[in-house]
Amino acid sequence: MAKMFRMLSGALVRRCSGVAAGLRFALRPLCSAPGPGYCPTIFALSSGHGKCGVAVIRVSGPASASALRSLAGMKQALPAPRTAVLHSLLDPGTGEPLDRGLVLWFPGPHSFTGEDCAEFHVHGGPAVISGVLQALGSLPGLRPAEAGEFTRRAFQAGKLDLTEVEGLGDLIHAETEAQRRQALRQMAGDLGRLYQGWSQALTRNLAHMEAFIDFSEDENIEEGVLKQVDVSVEQLREELEAHLRDGRRGERLRSGVQVVIAGETNAGKSSLLNTICQRPAAIVSPVAGTTRDVVETPLDIGGFPVLLSDTAGLRDTGDSVEREGVRRARERVEQADLTVAMLDVAEVPEDLTRVPHFLPEYLRKVLGVSPRPCLLVLNKTDLLTGEQLDSLRGVLARAAGLPPVCLLSCTTGDGLEHFLGVLQKQVESMCGNPLVGAPSLTQARHRAHLLRCVEALAQYRHYRELDLALAAEGLRLGLTSLGRITGRVGAEQILDLIFKDFCIGK
């Protein structure tokens, strides 16, 4: 058995040398400068800009200890690790007092970046912050940090993988409860562990495959090894495809559900937008065709992020500007995750027996021939009598094949609470509960690499009976694709894209 493991390890080392090279390349230090081992110490304001009660200034790198001593006037001893100490902060050049605040010492590797770190918690006035930053900049070996450089150093020190880095970025930008929950789960490593488990399974399969290719003739390795690989690869392929068939729930939750209000002119689309966001975001006028361009507003609907768009009324027109607005409206409907199709209730046939045929025709006019997720809103119900409203509700309850239908009046607010409840259920079903089940796929780049992995496993299946070397190459390509998600291989080309969205000081 030991001999078998040695053969497997040797085969994997030889055949996966490219993967190992990619790993070394991905973890190449960011620190480059005058001499070997040199790594500049960086500093930045880590809390938000503007006046505030307390501002946090972070320092990371080999000169962090000397920076702490210089500003806090400490001769030798540093504060106990991870213990806040109240100190006067002095300008190291002039000795002038800058502020009185808390200082903390985080010796590496037990810090966020894995390096020696220090923090200064000072009063949040612009003059205080500027004075402390200038004092740090005057010290030798220190320079201002670039955007995301603290987190990048944490990644390169192995403190975080790329999925955890992206989770941290999402947490910083989270605006709703559901976004926060999803980001926290990803930052905790749930998604990274899922992908890492798949990588480990694929690594074992590749090792068995390479051992069979290299040693089967001389060492009498049973062909049953390949059958085990076949079963494992097929199971992995099924898991990957199930993960990809998620309806883009995680991506929608991260970026926001695109909800578009569409319909004929004067149906009350702009009034609905203004009512929901509780401000005059769109111009409302009795003149048909007032809205010419798309008006967007971000919303929090029951803890889920929504980007709500009002669009131009759909009609044939000779006005070139309005015609462009109609084109943009139809384009937004095609891109929407959910369309709110609005109709003036006065346009509903008086003969209610025609309603089950009329409404589907109207939806096709708004949505196009392709079926799309939608809600149907009949507006201006304040113009109907109670008897007419009850009759219409009865017809709609018996009609088959319609999406959820809401009756409301933007003028009086009747039916608005019911509409928002239905909208929230639709949005929640599209995003899912981020705390239930397997972690969701959250990034377009994750999806791209997983699709390449599935294609690589298809290559394995195709060449399995034809050429074992080409089949093994499929497993190798799949392993590389999975590694690029977590940053284990070939990550350098995507690092800038990931870290550019971080603020300075993170």
Short mmCIF file of N, CA and C in Angstrom, two decimals, residues 112-170:
data_model
loop_
_atom_site.label_atom_id
_atom_site.label_comp_id
_atom_site.label_asym_id
_atom_site.label_seq_id
_atom_site.Cartn_x
_atom_site.Cartn_y
_atom_site.Cartn_z
N PHE A 112 -4.47 40.32 10.64
CA PHE A 112 -5.29 40.20 9.44
C PHE A 112 -4.44 39.91 8.21
N THR A 113 -3.31 40.61 8.07
CA THR A 113 -2.46 40.44 6.88
C THR A 113 -1.43 39.33 7.05
N GLY A 114 -1.25 38.83 8.29
CA GLY A 114 -0.18 37.88 8.54
C GLY A 114 1.14 38.54 8.85
N GLU A 115 1.21 39.88 8.70
CA GLU A 115 2.42 40.64 9.00
C GLU A 115 2.25 41.33 10.36
N ASP A 116 3.34 41.95 10.85
CA ASP A 116 3.21 42.83 12.00
C ASP A 116 2.28 43.98 11.64
N CYS A 117 1.32 44.26 12.52
CA CYS A 117 0.35 45.33 12.25
C CYS A 117 0.19 46.19 13.49
N ALA A 118 -0.17 47.45 13.25
CA ALA A 118 -0.50 48.37 14.34
C ALA A 118 -1.72 49.16 13.93
N GLU A 119 -2.49 49.58 14.92
CA GLU A 119 -3.66 50.42 14.66
C GLU A 119 -3.65 51.61 15.59
N PHE A 120 -4.07 52.75 15.05
CA PHE A 120 -4.22 53.97 15.84
C PHE A 120 -5.69 54.37 15.77
N HIS A 121 -6.36 54.39 16.92
CA HIS A 121 -7.75 54.81 16.99
C HIS A 121 -7.76 56.25 17.51
N VAL A 122 -7.98 57.18 16.60
CA VAL A 122 -7.85 58.59 16.93
C VAL A 122 -9.20 59.29 16.74
N HIS A 123 -9.27 60.54 17.15
CA HIS A 123 -10.48 61.31 16.92
C HIS A 123 -10.64 61.56 15.42
N GLY A 124 -11.91 61.54 14.96
CA GLY A 124 -12.16 61.50 13.52
C GLY A 124 -12.23 62.83 12.82
N GLY A 125 -11.62 63.87 13.34
CA GLY A 125 -11.59 65.15 12.64
C GLY A 125 -10.58 65.12 11.51
N PRO A 126 -10.84 65.84 10.42
CA PRO A 126 -9.93 65.82 9.27
C PRO A 126 -8.51 66.25 9.62
N ALA A 127 -8.34 67.24 10.49
CA ALA A 127 -7.00 67.70 10.83
C ALA A 127 -6.22 66.64 11.60
N VAL A 128 -6.89 65.95 12.51
CA VAL A 128 -6.23 64.88 13.28
C VAL A 128 -5.79 63.76 12.34
N ILE A 129 -6.71 63.32 11.50
CA ILE A 129 -6.39 62.23 10.57
C ILE A 129 -5.24 62.63 9.66
N SER A 130 -5.31 63.83 9.11
CA SER A 130 -4.25 64.29 8.21
C SER A 130 -2.91 64.36 8.93
N GLY A 131 -2.91 64.84 10.18
CA GLY A 131 -1.66 64.94 10.93
C GLY A 131 -1.03 63.59 11.18
N VAL A 132 -1.83 62.59 11.57
CA VAL A 132 -1.29 61.25 11.85
C VAL A 132 -0.78 60.61 10.55
N LEU A 133 -1.53 60.76 9.46
CA LEU A 133 -1.09 60.18 8.18
C LEU A 133 0.20 60.82 7.71
N GLN A 134 0.32 62.12 7.86
CA GLN A 134 1.56 62.80 7.46
C GLN A 134 2.73 62.34 8.31
N ALA A 135 2.48 62.14 9.60
CA ALA A 135 3.54 61.67 10.48
C ALA A 135 4.01 60.27 10.08
N LEU A 136 3.07 59.41 9.76
CA LEU A 136 3.46 58.06 9.30
C LEU A 136 4.22 58.14 7.99
N GLY A 137 3.79 59.00 7.09
CA GLY A 137 4.46 59.11 5.80
C GLY A 137 5.87 59.65 5.89
N SER A 138 6.18 60.32 7.00
CA SER A 138 7.54 60.86 7.16
C SER A 138 8.53 59.82 7.66
N LEU A 139 8.03 58.67 8.10
CA LEU A 139 8.92 57.64 8.64
C LEU A 139 9.53 56.82 7.51
N PRO A 140 10.78 56.41 7.67
CA PRO A 140 11.43 55.61 6.61
C PRO A 140 10.79 54.22 6.48
N GLY A 141 10.64 53.76 5.23
CA GLY A 141 10.11 52.43 4.97
C GLY A 141 8.61 52.34 4.94
N LEU A 142 7.92 53.47 5.13
CA LEU A 142 6.46 53.46 5.10
C LEU A 142 5.95 54.20 3.86
N ARG A 143 4.87 53.70 3.32
CA ARG A 143 4.22 54.38 2.18
C ARG A 143 2.71 54.17 2.29
N PRO A 144 1.91 55.07 1.68
CA PRO A 144 0.46 54.89 1.69
C PRO A 144 0.06 53.60 0.96
N ALA A 145 -0.96 52.93 1.47
CA ALA A 145 -1.42 51.67 0.87
C ALA A 145 -2.23 51.95 -0.40
N GLU A 146 -2.21 50.99 -1.30
CA GLU A 146 -3.07 51.04 -2.48
C GLU A 146 -4.43 50.43 -2.14
N ALA A 147 -5.40 50.63 -3.02
CA ALA A 147 -6.74 50.09 -2.78
C ALA A 147 -6.68 48.57 -2.64
N GLY A 148 -7.21 48.06 -1.54
CA GLY A 148 -7.28 46.62 -1.33
C GLY A 148 -5.97 45.95 -0.96
N GLU A 149 -4.92 46.74 -0.68
CA GLU A 149 -3.60 46.13 -0.49
C GLU A 149 -3.51 45.35 0.81
N PHE A 150 -4.20 45.78 1.86
CA PHE A 150 -4.19 45.01 3.11
C PHE A 150 -4.80 43.62 2.88
N THR A 151 -5.93 43.58 2.19
CA THR A 151 -6.58 42.29 1.93
C THR A 151 -5.75 41.45 0.98
N ARG A 152 -5.10 42.10 0.03
CA ARG A 152 -4.25 41.35 -0.90
C ARG A 152 -3.09 40.69 -0.16
N ARG A 153 -2.53 41.38 0.79
CA ARG A 153 -1.44 40.77 1.57
C ARG A 153 -1.98 39.61 2.42
N ALA A 154 -3.21 39.75 2.92
CA ALA A 154 -3.81 38.64 3.67
C ALA A 154 -3.98 37.42 2.77
N PHE A 155 -4.39 37.64 1.52
CA PHE A 155 -4.52 36.54 0.57
C PHE A 155 -3.17 35.89 0.31
N GLN A 156 -2.15 36.72 0.07
CA GLN A 156 -0.83 36.18 -0.26
C GLN A 156 -0.17 35.50 0.93
N ALA A 157 -0.62 35.84 2.13
CA ALA A 157 -0.10 35.15 3.32
C ALA A 157 -0.90 33.89 3.62
N GLY A 158 -1.90 33.58 2.81
CA GLY A 158 -2.71 32.39 3.03
C GLY A 158 -3.77 32.56 4.09
N LYS A 159 -4.03 33.80 4.51
CA LYS A 159 -5.07 34.04 5.51
C LYS A 159 -6.47 33.89 4.91
N LEU A 160 -6.60 34.22 3.62
CA LEU A 160 -7.88 34.15 2.92
C LEU A 160 -7.64 33.55 1.55
N ASP A 161 -8.64 32.80 1.03
CA ASP A 161 -8.58 32.46 -0.38
C ASP A 161 -9.40 33.49 -1.15
N LEU A 162 -9.43 33.38 -2.46
CA LEU A 162 -10.09 34.42 -3.25
C LEU A 162 -11.59 34.48 -3.00
N THR A 163 -12.23 33.35 -2.74
CA THR A 163 -13.66 33.41 -2.46
C THR A 163 -13.92 34.14 -1.14
N GLU A 164 -13.04 33.96 -0.16
CA GLU A 164 -13.19 34.68 1.11
C GLU A 164 -12.90 36.17 0.92
N VAL A 165 -11.94 36.48 0.07
CA VAL A 165 -11.66 37.88 -0.24
C VAL A 165 -12.89 38.53 -0.88
N GLU A 166 -13.50 37.82 -1.83
CA GLU A 166 -14.69 38.36 -2.49
C GLU A 166 -15.84 38.49 -1.50
N GLY A 167 -15.95 37.54 -0.57
CA GLY A 167 -16.97 37.64 0.46
C GLY A 167 -16.76 38.86 1.34
N LEU A 168 -15.51 39.15 1.67
CA LEU A 168 -15.20 40.35 2.46
C LEU A 168 -15.58 41.60 1.69
N GLY A 169 -15.26 41.64 0.39
CA GLY A 169 -15.64 42.79 -0.43
C GLY A 169 -17.14 42.96 -0.50
N ASP A 170 -17.85 41.84 -0.64
CA ASP A 170 -19.32 41.90 -0.69
C ASP A 170 -19.89 42.38 0.65
#
